[in-house]
Amino acid sequence: MKFVILYGTESGNAETVADDLVDELSADNEVESIDMTDAELDTLTPDAFFLVVCSTHGDGGLPASAVPFAELLDAERPDLTGIRYAMFGLGDSSYETYSRGSERIDERLAALGAIRVGEYGRHDASDGSLPNDTALEWARDLVSTLDDVAAVA
């Protein structure tokens, strides 16, 4: 399977999560990791499954590297029919806007026709766990679900 991991980060946490996901999935899959700053619309093709990892900045805002991607989606409004993705958000539940940055990207992708698959993954910085550990567990569960769907198809 081909995976593209799109990450949006402010302080680098989402990037380290993306790096660990690449390491986890590369043994059996084709995997590419792209900072949302560098993402282009031709990256969004139905032949890949997208894992989107995005942090939240400030009071529920997008992290700096996700802003250009969000602006590109808003300006170009591409038809994302056929695109499947899963979402993993990073945030801190002590804030009312916990994980809102990832939700803002999720809303844009869904509004343009992309379909989110699987459980919405989240890491809460307040719980003392490492985001990478939480993301790897989430990805393992997600990929096993994708394998089940592929076996039935």
mmCIF file of the C-alpha atoms, coordinates in Angstrom:
data_MODEL
# 
_entry.id   MODEL 
# 
loop_
_atom_site.group_PDB 
_atom_site.id 
_atom_site.type_symbol 
_atom_site.label_atom_id 
_atom_site.label_alt_id 
_atom_site.label_comp_id 
_atom_site.label_asym_id 
_atom_site.label_entity_id 
_atom_site.label_seq_id 
_atom_site.pdbx_PDB_ins_code 
_atom_site.Cartn_x 
_atom_site.Cartn_y 
_atom_site.Cartn_z 
_atom_site.occupancy 
_atom_site.B_iso_or_equiv 
_atom_site.pdbx_formal_charge 
_atom_site.auth_seq_id 
_atom_site.auth_comp_id 
_atom_site.auth_asym_id 
_atom_site.auth_atom_id 
_atom_site.pdbx_PDB_model_num 
ATOM 1   C CA . MET A 1 1   ? 0.000   0.000  0.000  1.00 0.00 ? 1   MET A CA 1 
ATOM 2   C CA . LYS A 1 2   ? 1.133   3.544  -0.653 1.00 0.00 ? 2   LYS A CA 1 
ATOM 3   C CA . PHE A 1 3   ? 0.950   5.979  2.256  1.00 0.00 ? 3   PHE A CA 1 
ATOM 4   C CA . VAL A 1 4   ? 1.571   9.704  2.199  1.00 0.00 ? 4   VAL A CA 1 
ATOM 5   C CA . ILE A 1 5   ? 2.001   11.279 5.606  1.00 0.00 ? 5   ILE A CA 1 
ATOM 6   C CA . LEU A 1 6   ? 1.137   14.968 5.576  1.00 0.00 ? 6   LEU A CA 1 
ATOM 7   C CA . TYR A 1 7   ? 2.183   16.810 8.700  1.00 0.00 ? 7   TYR A CA 1 
ATOM 8   C CA . GLY A 1 8   ? 1.595   20.289 9.967  1.00 0.00 ? 8   GLY A CA 1 
ATOM 9   C CA . THR A 1 9   ? 3.761   21.407 12.851 1.00 0.00 ? 9   THR A CA 1 
ATOM 10  C CA . GLU A 1 10  ? 4.730   24.428 14.902 1.00 0.00 ? 10  GLU A CA 1 
ATOM 11  C CA . SER A 1 11  ? 7.402   23.091 17.244 1.00 0.00 ? 11  SER A CA 1 
ATOM 12  C CA . GLY A 1 12  ? 8.379   19.868 15.479 1.00 0.00 ? 12  GLY A CA 1 
ATOM 13  C CA . ASN A 1 13  ? 6.264   17.336 17.405 1.00 0.00 ? 13  ASN A CA 1 
ATOM 14  C CA . ALA A 1 14  ? 4.083   16.460 14.411 1.00 0.00 ? 14  ALA A CA 1 
ATOM 15  C CA . GLU A 1 15  ? 7.214   16.035 12.294 1.00 0.00 ? 15  GLU A CA 1 
ATOM 16  C CA . THR A 1 16  ? 8.755   13.557 14.749 1.00 0.00 ? 16  THR A CA 1 
ATOM 17  C CA . VAL A 1 17  ? 5.456   11.677 14.812 1.00 0.00 ? 17  VAL A CA 1 
ATOM 18  C CA . ALA A 1 18  ? 5.504   11.582 11.003 1.00 0.00 ? 18  ALA A CA 1 
ATOM 19  C CA . ASP A 1 19  ? 9.101   10.304 11.053 1.00 0.00 ? 19  ASP A CA 1 
ATOM 20  C CA . ASP A 1 20  ? 8.124   7.475  13.406 1.00 0.00 ? 20  ASP A CA 1 
ATOM 21  C CA . LEU A 1 21  ? 5.127   6.601  11.234 1.00 0.00 ? 21  LEU A CA 1 
ATOM 22  C CA . VAL A 1 22  ? 7.428   6.382  8.217  1.00 0.00 ? 22  VAL A CA 1 
ATOM 23  C CA . ASP A 1 23  ? 9.705   4.016  10.130 1.00 0.00 ? 23  ASP A CA 1 
ATOM 24  C CA . GLU A 1 24  ? 6.721   1.922  11.279 1.00 0.00 ? 24  GLU A CA 1 
ATOM 25  C CA . LEU A 1 25  ? 5.038   1.596  7.900  1.00 0.00 ? 25  LEU A CA 1 
ATOM 26  C CA . SER A 1 26  ? 8.045   1.404  5.565  1.00 0.00 ? 26  SER A CA 1 
ATOM 27  C CA . ALA A 1 27  ? 8.767   -2.270 6.123  1.00 0.00 ? 27  ALA A CA 1 
ATOM 28  C CA . ASP A 1 28  ? 5.685   -3.374 4.176  1.00 0.00 ? 28  ASP A CA 1 
ATOM 29  C CA . ASN A 1 29  ? 4.593   -0.271 2.291  1.00 0.00 ? 29  ASN A CA 1 
ATOM 30  C CA . GLU A 1 30  ? 5.655   2.613  0.115  1.00 0.00 ? 30  GLU A CA 1 
ATOM 31  C CA . VAL A 1 31  ? 5.697   5.632  2.426  1.00 0.00 ? 31  VAL A CA 1 
ATOM 32  C CA . GLU A 1 32  ? 6.380   9.300  1.820  1.00 0.00 ? 32  GLU A CA 1 
ATOM 33  C CA . SER A 1 33  ? 6.328   12.088 4.384  1.00 0.00 ? 33  SER A CA 1 
ATOM 34  C CA . ILE A 1 34  ? 5.575   15.662 3.341  1.00 0.00 ? 34  ILE A CA 1 
ATOM 35  C CA . ASP A 1 35  ? 5.527   18.839 5.405  1.00 0.00 ? 35  ASP A CA 1 
ATOM 36  C CA . MET A 1 36  ? 2.267   20.638 4.593  1.00 0.00 ? 36  MET A CA 1 
ATOM 37  C CA . THR A 1 37  ? 4.358   23.670 3.719  1.00 0.00 ? 37  THR A CA 1 
ATOM 38  C CA . ASP A 1 38  ? 5.674   21.714 0.732  1.00 0.00 ? 38  ASP A CA 1 
ATOM 39  C CA . ALA A 1 39  ? 2.428   19.937 -0.208 1.00 0.00 ? 39  ALA A CA 1 
ATOM 40  C CA . GLU A 1 40  ? 1.074   20.607 -3.675 1.00 0.00 ? 40  GLU A CA 1 
ATOM 41  C CA . LEU A 1 41  ? -2.322  19.707 -5.058 1.00 0.00 ? 41  LEU A CA 1 
ATOM 42  C CA . ASP A 1 42  ? -0.881  17.024 -7.350 1.00 0.00 ? 42  ASP A CA 1 
ATOM 43  C CA . THR A 1 43  ? 0.244   15.254 -4.159 1.00 0.00 ? 43  THR A CA 1 
ATOM 44  C CA . LEU A 1 44  ? -3.417  14.494 -3.427 1.00 0.00 ? 44  LEU A CA 1 
ATOM 45  C CA . THR A 1 45  ? -4.072  11.462 -5.611 1.00 0.00 ? 45  THR A CA 1 
ATOM 46  C CA . PRO A 1 46  ? -6.423  8.523  -4.993 1.00 0.00 ? 46  PRO A CA 1 
ATOM 47  C CA . ASP A 1 47  ? -3.633  5.964  -5.415 1.00 0.00 ? 47  ASP A CA 1 
ATOM 48  C CA . ALA A 1 48  ? -2.296  6.791  -1.945 1.00 0.00 ? 48  ALA A CA 1 
ATOM 49  C CA . PHE A 1 49  ? -3.789  6.651  1.531  1.00 0.00 ? 49  PHE A CA 1 
ATOM 50  C CA . PHE A 1 50  ? -3.092  9.825  3.499  1.00 0.00 ? 50  PHE A CA 1 
ATOM 51  C CA . LEU A 1 51  ? -2.186  9.957  7.151  1.00 0.00 ? 51  LEU A CA 1 
ATOM 52  C CA . VAL A 1 52  ? -2.573  13.542 8.274  1.00 0.00 ? 52  VAL A CA 1 
ATOM 53  C CA . VAL A 1 53  ? -0.753  14.554 11.446 1.00 0.00 ? 53  VAL A CA 1 
ATOM 54  C CA . CYS A 1 54  ? -1.404  18.079 12.653 1.00 0.00 ? 54  CYS A CA 1 
ATOM 55  C CA . SER A 1 55  ? -0.768  19.964 15.841 1.00 0.00 ? 55  SER A CA 1 
ATOM 56  C CA . THR A 1 56  ? -2.685  22.924 17.213 1.00 0.00 ? 56  THR A CA 1 
ATOM 57  C CA . HIS A 1 57  ? -1.097  26.304 17.790 1.00 0.00 ? 57  HIS A CA 1 
ATOM 58  C CA . GLY A 1 58  ? -2.147  28.964 20.227 1.00 0.00 ? 58  GLY A CA 1 
ATOM 59  C CA . ASP A 1 59  ? -5.877  29.260 20.746 1.00 0.00 ? 59  ASP A CA 1 
ATOM 60  C CA . GLY A 1 60  ? -6.923  26.507 18.322 1.00 0.00 ? 60  GLY A CA 1 
ATOM 61  C CA . GLY A 1 61  ? -5.064  27.768 15.296 1.00 0.00 ? 61  GLY A CA 1 
ATOM 62  C CA . LEU A 1 62  ? -3.199  25.956 12.603 1.00 0.00 ? 62  LEU A CA 1 
ATOM 63  C CA . PRO A 1 63  ? 0.501   25.383 13.130 1.00 0.00 ? 63  PRO A CA 1 
ATOM 64  C CA . ALA A 1 64  ? 2.769   27.477 10.896 1.00 0.00 ? 64  ALA A CA 1 
ATOM 65  C CA . SER A 1 65  ? 3.589   24.689 8.450  1.00 0.00 ? 65  SER A CA 1 
ATOM 66  C CA . ALA A 1 66  ? -0.102  23.843 7.895  1.00 0.00 ? 66  ALA A CA 1 
ATOM 67  C CA . VAL A 1 67  ? -1.158  27.384 7.010  1.00 0.00 ? 67  VAL A CA 1 
ATOM 68  C CA . PRO A 1 68  ? 0.086   27.326 3.366  1.00 0.00 ? 68  PRO A CA 1 
ATOM 69  C CA . PHE A 1 69  ? -1.687  23.991 2.762  1.00 0.00 ? 69  PHE A CA 1 
ATOM 70  C CA . ALA A 1 70  ? -4.950  25.289 4.226  1.00 0.00 ? 70  ALA A CA 1 
ATOM 71  C CA . GLU A 1 71  ? -4.674  28.456 2.157  1.00 0.00 ? 71  GLU A CA 1 
ATOM 72  C CA . LEU A 1 72  ? -3.982  26.394 -0.983 1.00 0.00 ? 72  LEU A CA 1 
ATOM 73  C CA . LEU A 1 73  ? -7.088  24.263 -0.351 1.00 0.00 ? 73  LEU A CA 1 
ATOM 74  C CA . ASP A 1 74  ? -9.188  27.372 0.307  1.00 0.00 ? 74  ASP A CA 1 
ATOM 75  C CA . ALA A 1 75  ? -7.943  29.167 -2.808 1.00 0.00 ? 75  ALA A CA 1 
ATOM 76  C CA . GLU A 1 76  ? -8.004  26.288 -5.306 1.00 0.00 ? 76  GLU A CA 1 
ATOM 77  C CA . ARG A 1 77  ? -10.917 24.259 -3.884 1.00 0.00 ? 77  ARG A CA 1 
ATOM 78  C CA . PRO A 1 78  ? -9.796  21.024 -5.616 1.00 0.00 ? 78  PRO A CA 1 
ATOM 79  C CA . ASP A 1 79  ? -12.206 18.118 -6.028 1.00 0.00 ? 79  ASP A CA 1 
ATOM 80  C CA . LEU A 1 80  ? -10.817 15.533 -3.604 1.00 0.00 ? 80  LEU A CA 1 
ATOM 81  C CA . THR A 1 81  ? -13.320 12.822 -4.459 1.00 0.00 ? 81  THR A CA 1 
ATOM 82  C CA . GLY A 1 82  ? -11.584 9.469  -4.187 1.00 0.00 ? 82  GLY A CA 1 
ATOM 83  C CA . ILE A 1 83  ? -9.044  10.659 -1.613 1.00 0.00 ? 83  ILE A CA 1 
ATOM 84  C CA . ARG A 1 84  ? -9.027  8.616  1.607  1.00 0.00 ? 84  ARG A CA 1 
ATOM 85  C CA . TYR A 1 85  ? -7.287  9.815  4.716  1.00 0.00 ? 85  TYR A CA 1 
ATOM 86  C CA . ALA A 1 86  ? -6.979  9.326  8.446  1.00 0.00 ? 86  ALA A CA 1 
ATOM 87  C CA . MET A 1 87  ? -6.416  12.128 10.917 1.00 0.00 ? 87  MET A CA 1 
ATOM 88  C CA . PHE A 1 88  ? -4.198  12.367 13.979 1.00 0.00 ? 88  PHE A CA 1 
ATOM 89  C CA . GLY A 1 89  ? -4.319  15.560 16.010 1.00 0.00 ? 89  GLY A CA 1 
ATOM 90  C CA . LEU A 1 90  ? -1.956  16.821 18.667 1.00 0.00 ? 90  LEU A CA 1 
ATOM 91  C CA . GLY A 1 91  ? -3.065  19.183 21.374 1.00 0.00 ? 91  GLY A CA 1 
ATOM 92  C CA . ASP A 1 92  ? -3.571  19.817 25.055 1.00 0.00 ? 92  ASP A CA 1 
ATOM 93  C CA . SER A 1 93  ? -6.947  19.100 26.619 1.00 0.00 ? 93  SER A CA 1 
ATOM 94  C CA . SER A 1 94  ? -6.411  21.796 29.230 1.00 0.00 ? 94  SER A CA 1 
ATOM 95  C CA . TYR A 1 95  ? -7.303  24.213 26.408 1.00 0.00 ? 95  TYR A CA 1 
ATOM 96  C CA . GLU A 1 96  ? -10.891 24.613 25.264 1.00 0.00 ? 96  GLU A CA 1 
ATOM 97  C CA . THR A 1 97  ? -9.656  24.352 21.675 1.00 0.00 ? 97  THR A CA 1 
ATOM 98  C CA . TYR A 1 98  ? -7.971  20.978 22.184 1.00 0.00 ? 98  TYR A CA 1 
ATOM 99  C CA . SER A 1 99  ? -6.824  19.470 18.873 1.00 0.00 ? 99  SER A CA 1 
ATOM 100 C CA . ARG A 1 100 ? -8.646  22.160 16.909 1.00 0.00 ? 100 ARG A CA 1 
ATOM 101 C CA . GLY A 1 101 ? -5.770  22.653 14.451 1.00 0.00 ? 101 GLY A CA 1 
ATOM 102 C CA . SER A 1 102 ? -6.191  19.145 13.071 1.00 0.00 ? 102 SER A CA 1 
ATOM 103 C CA . GLU A 1 103 ? -9.960  19.583 13.009 1.00 0.00 ? 103 GLU A CA 1 
ATOM 104 C CA . ARG A 1 104 ? -9.542  22.646 10.790 1.00 0.00 ? 104 ARG A CA 1 
ATOM 105 C CA . ILE A 1 105 ? -7.601  20.586 8.230  1.00 0.00 ? 105 ILE A CA 1 
ATOM 106 C CA . ASP A 1 106 ? -10.078 17.705 8.570  1.00 0.00 ? 106 ASP A CA 1 
ATOM 107 C CA . GLU A 1 107 ? -12.999 20.032 7.857  1.00 0.00 ? 107 GLU A CA 1 
ATOM 108 C CA . ARG A 1 108 ? -11.309 21.379 4.723  1.00 0.00 ? 108 ARG A CA 1 
ATOM 109 C CA . LEU A 1 109 ? -10.500 17.924 3.345  1.00 0.00 ? 109 LEU A CA 1 
ATOM 110 C CA . ALA A 1 110 ? -14.029 16.639 3.995  1.00 0.00 ? 110 ALA A CA 1 
ATOM 111 C CA . ALA A 1 111 ? -15.646 19.744 2.462  1.00 0.00 ? 111 ALA A CA 1 
ATOM 112 C CA . LEU A 1 112 ? -13.686 19.097 -0.728 1.00 0.00 ? 112 LEU A CA 1 
ATOM 113 C CA . GLY A 1 113 ? -14.867 15.498 -1.026 1.00 0.00 ? 113 GLY A CA 1 
ATOM 114 C CA . ALA A 1 114 ? -12.128 13.489 0.693  1.00 0.00 ? 114 ALA A CA 1 
ATOM 115 C CA . ILE A 1 115 ? -13.294 10.660 2.961  1.00 0.00 ? 115 ILE A CA 1 
ATOM 116 C CA . ARG A 1 116 ? -11.855 10.204 6.454  1.00 0.00 ? 116 ARG A CA 1 
ATOM 117 C CA . VAL A 1 117 ? -11.371 6.558  7.360  1.00 0.00 ? 117 VAL A CA 1 
ATOM 118 C CA . GLY A 1 118 ? -10.942 5.026  10.793 1.00 0.00 ? 118 GLY A CA 1 
ATOM 119 C CA . GLU A 1 119 ? -10.922 6.468  14.261 1.00 0.00 ? 119 GLU A CA 1 
ATOM 120 C CA . TYR A 1 120 ? -9.797  10.082 14.678 1.00 0.00 ? 120 TYR A CA 1 
ATOM 121 C CA . GLY A 1 121 ? -6.488  9.766  16.501 1.00 0.00 ? 121 GLY A CA 1 
ATOM 122 C CA . ARG A 1 122 ? -5.544  12.314 19.120 1.00 0.00 ? 122 ARG A CA 1 
ATOM 123 C CA . HIS A 1 123 ? -2.712  12.916 21.507 1.00 0.00 ? 123 HIS A CA 1 
ATOM 124 C CA . ASP A 1 124 ? -3.294  14.918 24.660 1.00 0.00 ? 124 ASP A CA 1 
ATOM 125 C CA . ALA A 1 125 ? -0.149  16.636 25.925 1.00 0.00 ? 125 ALA A CA 1 
ATOM 126 C CA . SER A 1 126 ? -1.767  16.824 29.377 1.00 0.00 ? 126 SER A CA 1 
ATOM 127 C CA . ASP A 1 127 ? -1.822  13.074 29.910 1.00 0.00 ? 127 ASP A CA 1 
ATOM 128 C CA . GLY A 1 128 ? 1.947   12.678 30.136 1.00 0.00 ? 128 GLY A CA 1 
ATOM 129 C CA . SER A 1 129 ? 2.229   10.174 27.296 1.00 0.00 ? 129 SER A CA 1 
ATOM 130 C CA . LEU A 1 130 ? 4.481   10.612 24.294 1.00 0.00 ? 130 LEU A CA 1 
ATOM 131 C CA . PRO A 1 131 ? 2.707   11.631 21.086 1.00 0.00 ? 131 PRO A CA 1 
ATOM 132 C CA . ASN A 1 132 ? 4.831   9.229  19.063 1.00 0.00 ? 132 ASN A CA 1 
ATOM 133 C CA . ASP A 1 133 ? 3.738   6.226  21.152 1.00 0.00 ? 133 ASP A CA 1 
ATOM 134 C CA . THR A 1 134 ? 0.072   7.203  20.884 1.00 0.00 ? 134 THR A CA 1 
ATOM 135 C CA . ALA A 1 135 ? 0.377   7.773  17.132 1.00 0.00 ? 135 ALA A CA 1 
ATOM 136 C CA . LEU A 1 136 ? 2.103   4.436  16.510 1.00 0.00 ? 136 LEU A CA 1 
ATOM 137 C CA . GLU A 1 137 ? -0.620  2.565  18.400 1.00 0.00 ? 137 GLU A CA 1 
ATOM 138 C CA . TRP A 1 138 ? -3.281  4.466  16.457 1.00 0.00 ? 138 TRP A CA 1 
ATOM 139 C CA . ALA A 1 139 ? -1.553  3.736  13.131 1.00 0.00 ? 139 ALA A CA 1 
ATOM 140 C CA . ARG A 1 140 ? -1.217  0.014  13.885 1.00 0.00 ? 140 ARG A CA 1 
ATOM 141 C CA . ASP A 1 141 ? -4.940  -0.210 14.635 1.00 0.00 ? 141 ASP A CA 1 
ATOM 142 C CA . LEU A 1 142 ? -5.778  1.818  11.541 1.00 0.00 ? 142 LEU A CA 1 
ATOM 143 C CA . VAL A 1 143 ? -3.604  -0.205 9.183  1.00 0.00 ? 143 VAL A CA 1 
ATOM 144 C CA . SER A 1 144 ? -5.049  -3.488 10.450 1.00 0.00 ? 144 SER A CA 1 
ATOM 145 C CA . THR A 1 145 ? -8.498  -2.098 9.649  1.00 0.00 ? 145 THR A CA 1 
ATOM 146 C CA . LEU A 1 146 ? -7.345  -1.106 6.173  1.00 0.00 ? 146 LEU A CA 1 
ATOM 147 C CA . ASP A 1 147 ? -6.013  -4.622 5.637  1.00 0.00 ? 147 ASP A CA 1 
ATOM 148 C CA . ASP A 1 148 ? -9.422  -6.065 6.632  1.00 0.00 ? 148 ASP A CA 1 
ATOM 149 C CA . VAL A 1 149 ? -11.193 -3.769 4.180  1.00 0.00 ? 149 VAL A CA 1 
ATOM 150 C CA . ALA A 1 150 ? -8.771  -4.734 1.393  1.00 0.00 ? 150 ALA A CA 1 
ATOM 151 C CA . ALA A 1 151 ? -9.273  -8.448 2.118  1.00 0.00 ? 151 ALA A CA 1 
ATOM 152 C CA . VAL A 1 152 ? -13.056 -8.118 1.756  1.00 0.00 ? 152 VAL A CA 1 
ATOM 153 C CA . ALA A 1 153 ? -12.855 -6.063 -1.444 1.00 0.00 ? 153 ALA A CA 1 
# 
